[in-house]
PDB file of C-alpha atoms in Angstrom:
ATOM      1  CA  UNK A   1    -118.983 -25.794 154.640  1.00 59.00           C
ATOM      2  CA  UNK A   2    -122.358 -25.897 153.047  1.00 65.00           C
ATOM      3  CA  UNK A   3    -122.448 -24.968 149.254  1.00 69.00           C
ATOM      4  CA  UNK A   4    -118.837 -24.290 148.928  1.00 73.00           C
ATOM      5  CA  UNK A   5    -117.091 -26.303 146.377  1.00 75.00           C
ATOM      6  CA  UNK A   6    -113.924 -25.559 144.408  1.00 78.00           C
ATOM      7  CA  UNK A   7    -112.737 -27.448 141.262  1.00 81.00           C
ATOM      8  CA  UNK A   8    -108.456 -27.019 141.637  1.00 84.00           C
ATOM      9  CA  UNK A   9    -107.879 -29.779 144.797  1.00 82.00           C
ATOM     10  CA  UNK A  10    -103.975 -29.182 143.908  1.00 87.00           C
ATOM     11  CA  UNK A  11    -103.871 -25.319 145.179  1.00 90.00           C
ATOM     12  CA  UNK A  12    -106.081 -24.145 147.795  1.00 89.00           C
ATOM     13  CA  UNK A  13    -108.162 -20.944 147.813  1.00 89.00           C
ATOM     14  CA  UNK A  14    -106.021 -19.449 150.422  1.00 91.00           C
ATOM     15  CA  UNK A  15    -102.191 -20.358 148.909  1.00 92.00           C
ATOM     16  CA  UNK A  16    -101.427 -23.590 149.892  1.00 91.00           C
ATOM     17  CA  UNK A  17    -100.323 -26.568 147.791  1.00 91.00           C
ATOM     18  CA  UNK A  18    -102.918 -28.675 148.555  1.00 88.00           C
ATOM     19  CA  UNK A  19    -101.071 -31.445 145.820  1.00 88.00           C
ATOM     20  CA  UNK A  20     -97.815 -31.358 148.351  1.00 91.00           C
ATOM     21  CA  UNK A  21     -99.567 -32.509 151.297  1.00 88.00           C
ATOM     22  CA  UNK A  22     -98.995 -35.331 153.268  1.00 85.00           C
ATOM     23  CA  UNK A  23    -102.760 -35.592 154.009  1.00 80.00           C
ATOM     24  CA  UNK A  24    -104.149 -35.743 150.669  1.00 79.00           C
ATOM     25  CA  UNK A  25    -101.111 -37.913 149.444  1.00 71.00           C
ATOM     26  CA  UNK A  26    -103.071 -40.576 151.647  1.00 70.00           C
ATOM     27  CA  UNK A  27    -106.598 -39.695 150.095  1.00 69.00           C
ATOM     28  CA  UNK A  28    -107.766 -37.623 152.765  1.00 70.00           C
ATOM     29  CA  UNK A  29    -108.353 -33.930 152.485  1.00 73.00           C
ATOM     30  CA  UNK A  30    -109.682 -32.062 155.842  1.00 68.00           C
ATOM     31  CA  UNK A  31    -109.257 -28.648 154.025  1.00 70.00           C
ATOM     32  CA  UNK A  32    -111.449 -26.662 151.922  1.00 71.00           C
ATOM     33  CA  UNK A  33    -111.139 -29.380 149.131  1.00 61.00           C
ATOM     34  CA  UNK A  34    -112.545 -32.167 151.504  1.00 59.00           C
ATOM     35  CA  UNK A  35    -115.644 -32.147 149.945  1.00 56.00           C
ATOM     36  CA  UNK A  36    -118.849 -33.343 151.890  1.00 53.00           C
ATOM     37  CA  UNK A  37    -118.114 -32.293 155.465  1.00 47.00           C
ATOM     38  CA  UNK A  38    -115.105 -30.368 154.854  1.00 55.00           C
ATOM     39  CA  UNK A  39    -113.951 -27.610 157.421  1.00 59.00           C
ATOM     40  CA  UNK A  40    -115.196 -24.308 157.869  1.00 68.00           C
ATOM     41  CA  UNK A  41    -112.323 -21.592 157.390  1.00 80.00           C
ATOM     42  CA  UNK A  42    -112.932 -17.741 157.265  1.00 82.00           C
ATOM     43  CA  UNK A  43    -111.476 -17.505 154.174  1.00 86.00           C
ATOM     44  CA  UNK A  44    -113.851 -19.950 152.249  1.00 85.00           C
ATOM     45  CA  UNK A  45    -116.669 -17.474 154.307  1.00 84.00           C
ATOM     46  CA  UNK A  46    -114.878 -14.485 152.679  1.00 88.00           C
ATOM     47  CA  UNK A  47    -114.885 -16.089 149.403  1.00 86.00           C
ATOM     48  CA  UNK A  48    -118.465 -16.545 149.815  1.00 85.00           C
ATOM     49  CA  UNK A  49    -119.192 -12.999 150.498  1.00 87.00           C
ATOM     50  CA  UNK A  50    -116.495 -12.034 147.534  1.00 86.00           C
ATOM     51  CA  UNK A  51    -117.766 -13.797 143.984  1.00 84.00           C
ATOM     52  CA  UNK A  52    -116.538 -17.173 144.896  1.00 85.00           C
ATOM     53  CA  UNK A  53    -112.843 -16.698 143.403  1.00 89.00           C
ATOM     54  CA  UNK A  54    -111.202 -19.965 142.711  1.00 89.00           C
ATOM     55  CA  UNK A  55    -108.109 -18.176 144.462  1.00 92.00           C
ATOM     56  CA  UNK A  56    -107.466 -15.219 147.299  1.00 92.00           C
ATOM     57  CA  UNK A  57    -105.655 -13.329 144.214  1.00 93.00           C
ATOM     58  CA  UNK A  58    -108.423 -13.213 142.019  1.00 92.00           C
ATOM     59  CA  UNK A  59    -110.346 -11.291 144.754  1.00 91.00           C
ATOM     60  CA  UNK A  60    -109.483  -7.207 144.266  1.00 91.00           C
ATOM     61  CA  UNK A  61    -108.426  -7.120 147.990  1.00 91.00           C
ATOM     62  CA  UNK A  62    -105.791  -9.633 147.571  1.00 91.00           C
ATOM     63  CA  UNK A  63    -103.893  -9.251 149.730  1.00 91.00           C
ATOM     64  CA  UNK A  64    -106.141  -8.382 153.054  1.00 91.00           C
ATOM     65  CA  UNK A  65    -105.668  -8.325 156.519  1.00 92.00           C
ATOM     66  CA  UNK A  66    -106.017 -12.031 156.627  1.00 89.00           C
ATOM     67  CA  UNK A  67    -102.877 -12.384 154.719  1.00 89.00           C
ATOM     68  CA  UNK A  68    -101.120 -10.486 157.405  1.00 89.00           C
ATOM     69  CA  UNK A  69     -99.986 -13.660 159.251  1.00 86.00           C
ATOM     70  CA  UNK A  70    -101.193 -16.689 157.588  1.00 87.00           C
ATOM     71  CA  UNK A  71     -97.922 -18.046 157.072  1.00 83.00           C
ATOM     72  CA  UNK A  72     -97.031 -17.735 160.651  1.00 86.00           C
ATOM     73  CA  UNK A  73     -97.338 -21.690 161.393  1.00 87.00           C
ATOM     74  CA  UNK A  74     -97.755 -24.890 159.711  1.00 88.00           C
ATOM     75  CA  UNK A  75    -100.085 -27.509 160.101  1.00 84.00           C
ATOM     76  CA  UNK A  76     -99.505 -30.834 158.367  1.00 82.00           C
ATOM     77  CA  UNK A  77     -98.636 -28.904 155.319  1.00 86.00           C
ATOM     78  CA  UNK A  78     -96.165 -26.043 155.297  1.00 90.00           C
ATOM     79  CA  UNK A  79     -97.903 -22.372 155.048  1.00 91.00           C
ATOM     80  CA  UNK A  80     -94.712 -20.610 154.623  1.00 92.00           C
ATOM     81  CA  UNK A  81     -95.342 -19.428 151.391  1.00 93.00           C
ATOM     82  CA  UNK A  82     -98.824 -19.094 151.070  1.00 92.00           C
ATOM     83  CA  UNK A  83     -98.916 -15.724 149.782  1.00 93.00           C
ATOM     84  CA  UNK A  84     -95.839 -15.722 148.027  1.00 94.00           C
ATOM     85  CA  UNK A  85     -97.269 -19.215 146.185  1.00 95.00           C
ATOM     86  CA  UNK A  86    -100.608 -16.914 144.990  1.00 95.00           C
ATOM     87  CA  UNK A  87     -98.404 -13.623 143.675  1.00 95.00           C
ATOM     88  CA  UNK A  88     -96.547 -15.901 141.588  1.00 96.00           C
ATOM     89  CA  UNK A  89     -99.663 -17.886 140.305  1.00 95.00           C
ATOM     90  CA  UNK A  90    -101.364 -14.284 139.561  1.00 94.00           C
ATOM     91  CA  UNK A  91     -97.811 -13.596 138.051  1.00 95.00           C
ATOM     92  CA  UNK A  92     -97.070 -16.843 136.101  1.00 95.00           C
ATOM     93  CA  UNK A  93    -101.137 -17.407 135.382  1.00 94.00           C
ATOM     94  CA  UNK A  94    -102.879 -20.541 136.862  1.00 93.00           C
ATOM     95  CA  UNK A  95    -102.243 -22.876 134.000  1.00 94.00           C
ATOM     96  CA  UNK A  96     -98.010 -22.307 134.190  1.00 96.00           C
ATOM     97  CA  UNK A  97     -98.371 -22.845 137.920  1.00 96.00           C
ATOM     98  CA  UNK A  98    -100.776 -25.352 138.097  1.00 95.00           C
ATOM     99  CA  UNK A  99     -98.412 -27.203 135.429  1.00 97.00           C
ATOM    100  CA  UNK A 100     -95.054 -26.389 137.757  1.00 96.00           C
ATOM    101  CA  UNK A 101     -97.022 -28.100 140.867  1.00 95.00           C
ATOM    102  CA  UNK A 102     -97.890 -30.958 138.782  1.00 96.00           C
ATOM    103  CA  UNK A 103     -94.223 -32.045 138.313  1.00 98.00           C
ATOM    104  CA  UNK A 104     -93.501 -31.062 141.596  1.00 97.00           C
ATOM    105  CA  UNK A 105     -96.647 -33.941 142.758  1.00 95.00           C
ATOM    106  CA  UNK A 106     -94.924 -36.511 139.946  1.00 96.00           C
ATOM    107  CA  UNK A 107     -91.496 -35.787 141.478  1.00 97.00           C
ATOM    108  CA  UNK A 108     -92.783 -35.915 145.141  1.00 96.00           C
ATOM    109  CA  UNK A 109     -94.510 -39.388 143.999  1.00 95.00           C
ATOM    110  CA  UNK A 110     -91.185 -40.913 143.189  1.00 96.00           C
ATOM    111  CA  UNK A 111     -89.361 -40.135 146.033  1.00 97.00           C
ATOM    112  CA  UNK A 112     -92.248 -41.360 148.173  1.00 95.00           C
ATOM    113  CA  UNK A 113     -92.288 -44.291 146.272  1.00 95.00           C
ATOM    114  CA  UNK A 114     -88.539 -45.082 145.926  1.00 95.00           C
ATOM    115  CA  UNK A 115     -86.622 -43.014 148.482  1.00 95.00           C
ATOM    116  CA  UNK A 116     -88.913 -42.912 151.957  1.00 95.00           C
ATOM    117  CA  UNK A 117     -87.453 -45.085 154.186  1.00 95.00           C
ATOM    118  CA  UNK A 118     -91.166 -44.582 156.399  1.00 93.00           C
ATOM    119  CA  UNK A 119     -89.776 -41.953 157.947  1.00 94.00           C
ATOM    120  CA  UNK A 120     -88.986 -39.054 155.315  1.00 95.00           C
ATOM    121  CA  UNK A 121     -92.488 -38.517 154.171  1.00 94.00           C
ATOM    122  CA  UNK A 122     -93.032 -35.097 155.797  1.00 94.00           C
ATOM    123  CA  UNK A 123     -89.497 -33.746 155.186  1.00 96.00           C
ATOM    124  CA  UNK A 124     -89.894 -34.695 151.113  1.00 97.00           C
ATOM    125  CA  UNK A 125     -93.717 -32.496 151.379  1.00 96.00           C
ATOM    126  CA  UNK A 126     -91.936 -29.456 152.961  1.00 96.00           C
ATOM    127  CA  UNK A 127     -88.549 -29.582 150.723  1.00 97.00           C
ATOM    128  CA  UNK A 128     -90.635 -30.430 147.428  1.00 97.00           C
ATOM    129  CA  UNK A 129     -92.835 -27.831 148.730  1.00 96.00           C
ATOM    130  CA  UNK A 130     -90.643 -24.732 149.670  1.00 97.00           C
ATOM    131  CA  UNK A 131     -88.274 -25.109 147.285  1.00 97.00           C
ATOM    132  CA  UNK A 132     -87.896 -23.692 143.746  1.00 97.00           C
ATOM    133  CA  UNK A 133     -88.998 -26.263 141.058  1.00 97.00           C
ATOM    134  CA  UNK A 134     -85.282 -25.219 139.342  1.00 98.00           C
ATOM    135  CA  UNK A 135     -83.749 -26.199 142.923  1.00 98.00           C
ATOM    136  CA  UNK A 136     -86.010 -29.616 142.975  1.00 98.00           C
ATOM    137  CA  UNK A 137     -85.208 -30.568 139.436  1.00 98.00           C
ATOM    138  CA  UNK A 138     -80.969 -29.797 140.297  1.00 97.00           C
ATOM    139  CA  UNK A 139     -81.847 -32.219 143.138  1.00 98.00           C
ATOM    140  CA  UNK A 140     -83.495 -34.912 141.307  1.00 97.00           C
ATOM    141  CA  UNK A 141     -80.580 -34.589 138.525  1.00 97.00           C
ATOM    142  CA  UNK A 142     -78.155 -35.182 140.996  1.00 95.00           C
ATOM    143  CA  UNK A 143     -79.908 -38.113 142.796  1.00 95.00           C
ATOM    144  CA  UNK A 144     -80.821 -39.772 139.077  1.00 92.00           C
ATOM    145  CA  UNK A 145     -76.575 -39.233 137.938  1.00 94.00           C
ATOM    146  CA  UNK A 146     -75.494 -40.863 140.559  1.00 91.00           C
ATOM    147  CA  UNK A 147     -74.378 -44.061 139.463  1.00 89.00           C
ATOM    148  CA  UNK A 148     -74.513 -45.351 142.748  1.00 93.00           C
ATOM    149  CA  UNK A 149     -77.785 -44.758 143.863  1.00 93.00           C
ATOM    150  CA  UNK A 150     -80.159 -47.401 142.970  1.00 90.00           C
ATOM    151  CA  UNK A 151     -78.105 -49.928 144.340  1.00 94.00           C
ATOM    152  CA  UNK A 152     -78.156 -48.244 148.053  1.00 95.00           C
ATOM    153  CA  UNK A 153     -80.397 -49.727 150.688  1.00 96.00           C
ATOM    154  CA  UNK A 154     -83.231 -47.858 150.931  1.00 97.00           C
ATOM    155  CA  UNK A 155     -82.247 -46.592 154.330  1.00 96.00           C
ATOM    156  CA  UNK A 156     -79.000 -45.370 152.712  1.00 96.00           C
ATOM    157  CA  UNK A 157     -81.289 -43.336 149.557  1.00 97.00           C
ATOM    158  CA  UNK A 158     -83.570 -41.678 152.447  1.00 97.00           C
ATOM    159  CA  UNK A 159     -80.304 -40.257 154.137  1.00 97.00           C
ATOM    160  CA  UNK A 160     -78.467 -39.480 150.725  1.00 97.00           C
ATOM    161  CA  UNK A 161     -81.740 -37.767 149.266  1.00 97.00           C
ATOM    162  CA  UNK A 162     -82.323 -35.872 152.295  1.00 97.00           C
ATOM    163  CA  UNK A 163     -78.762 -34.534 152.212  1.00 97.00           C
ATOM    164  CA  UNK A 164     -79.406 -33.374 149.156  1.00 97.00           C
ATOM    165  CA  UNK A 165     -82.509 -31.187 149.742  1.00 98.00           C
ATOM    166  CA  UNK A 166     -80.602 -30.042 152.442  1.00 98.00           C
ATOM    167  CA  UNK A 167     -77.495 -28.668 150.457  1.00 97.00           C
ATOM    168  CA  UNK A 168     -79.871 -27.211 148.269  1.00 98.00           C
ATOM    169  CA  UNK A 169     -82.097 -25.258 150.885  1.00 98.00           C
ATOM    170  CA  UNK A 170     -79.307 -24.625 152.867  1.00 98.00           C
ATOM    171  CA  UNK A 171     -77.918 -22.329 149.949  1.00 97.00           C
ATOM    172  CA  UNK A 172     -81.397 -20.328 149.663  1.00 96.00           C
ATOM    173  CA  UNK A 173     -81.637 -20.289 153.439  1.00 96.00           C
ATOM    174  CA  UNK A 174     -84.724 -22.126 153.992  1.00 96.00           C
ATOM    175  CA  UNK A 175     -85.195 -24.291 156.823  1.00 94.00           C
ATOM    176  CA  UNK A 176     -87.021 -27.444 155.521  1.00 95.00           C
ATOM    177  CA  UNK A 177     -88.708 -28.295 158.490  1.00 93.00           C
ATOM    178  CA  UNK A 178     -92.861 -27.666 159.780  1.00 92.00           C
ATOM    179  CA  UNK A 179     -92.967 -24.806 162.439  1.00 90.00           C
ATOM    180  CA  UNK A 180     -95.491 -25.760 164.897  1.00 86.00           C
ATOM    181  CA  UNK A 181     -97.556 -22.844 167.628  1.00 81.00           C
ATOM    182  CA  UNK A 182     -95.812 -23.072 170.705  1.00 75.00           C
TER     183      UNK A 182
END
């Protein structure tokens, strides 16, 4: 969208952790951080039209009709908590939660880098994603105290990893998986 730029590529205008996705994990960002070319969304039009917030919850309308079912469906990021994700950043203030979803991107990296077996990619974006930093960190402690772990076959770490992001959303009843439009 012509003449619409934002400087935070980690958390989107509209909620989502833009730092969590698969996409721009690979370099490539089709969303309102794209740059050059990026896509046109309504609410980079409204933010146009509003003062140019850096975020939907800096705008006095936050939250507007447009909120109403944004976090109906994924796409190749999870939107389930889009609006919950920009009440706490109001709440917390953009510097805490742009420092939470920085260690949540470092502790993402590693498990890319040392746990995904080329098939866990997604599932690591959504749990890393919906879950509590607290939750993600109990993970990672249990992953990094057992002894056993880095001598597992990679195959073996995916499976034992993902069990564990499963206990742990399992007990906050979230459902770590991308819910597509029928």
């Amino acid at each position: 969208m012509k003449d619409f730029t934002r400087s935070d590529l980690l958390f989107s205008l509209c909620g989502l952790n833009c730092g969590l996705c698969p996409m721009r994990l690979d370099g490539h960002c089709p969303g309102c951080g794209g740059g050059e070319g990026n896509q046109s969304c309504k609410i980079a039009r409204c933010s146009q039209q509003h003062w140019k917030p850096e975020y939907c919850s800096q705008c006095q309308e936050f939250p507007c009709e447009k909120y109403e079912y944004i976090d109906a469906f994924d796409s190749f990021v999870t939107h389930q908590n889009q609006k919950k994700d920009l009440e706490k950043q109001q709440k917390m203030g953009v510097g805490e939660y742009r420092a939470e979803q920085e260690e949540k991107i470092r502790i993402l990296e590693w498990l890319l880098q040392t746990c995904n077996d080329g098939r866990k990619k997604t599932f690591f974006c959504v749990a890393v994603n919906l879950l509590e930093l607290e939750d993600v960190r109990n993970v990672m402690g249990q992953i990094k105290s057992d002894g056993k772990f880095g001598e597992l076959p990679l195959k073996e770490k995916a499976a034992y990893v993902t069990r564990q992001f499963q206990k742990a959303a399992d007990k906050q009843g979230i459902v770590l998986k991308l819910r597509k439009k029928k």
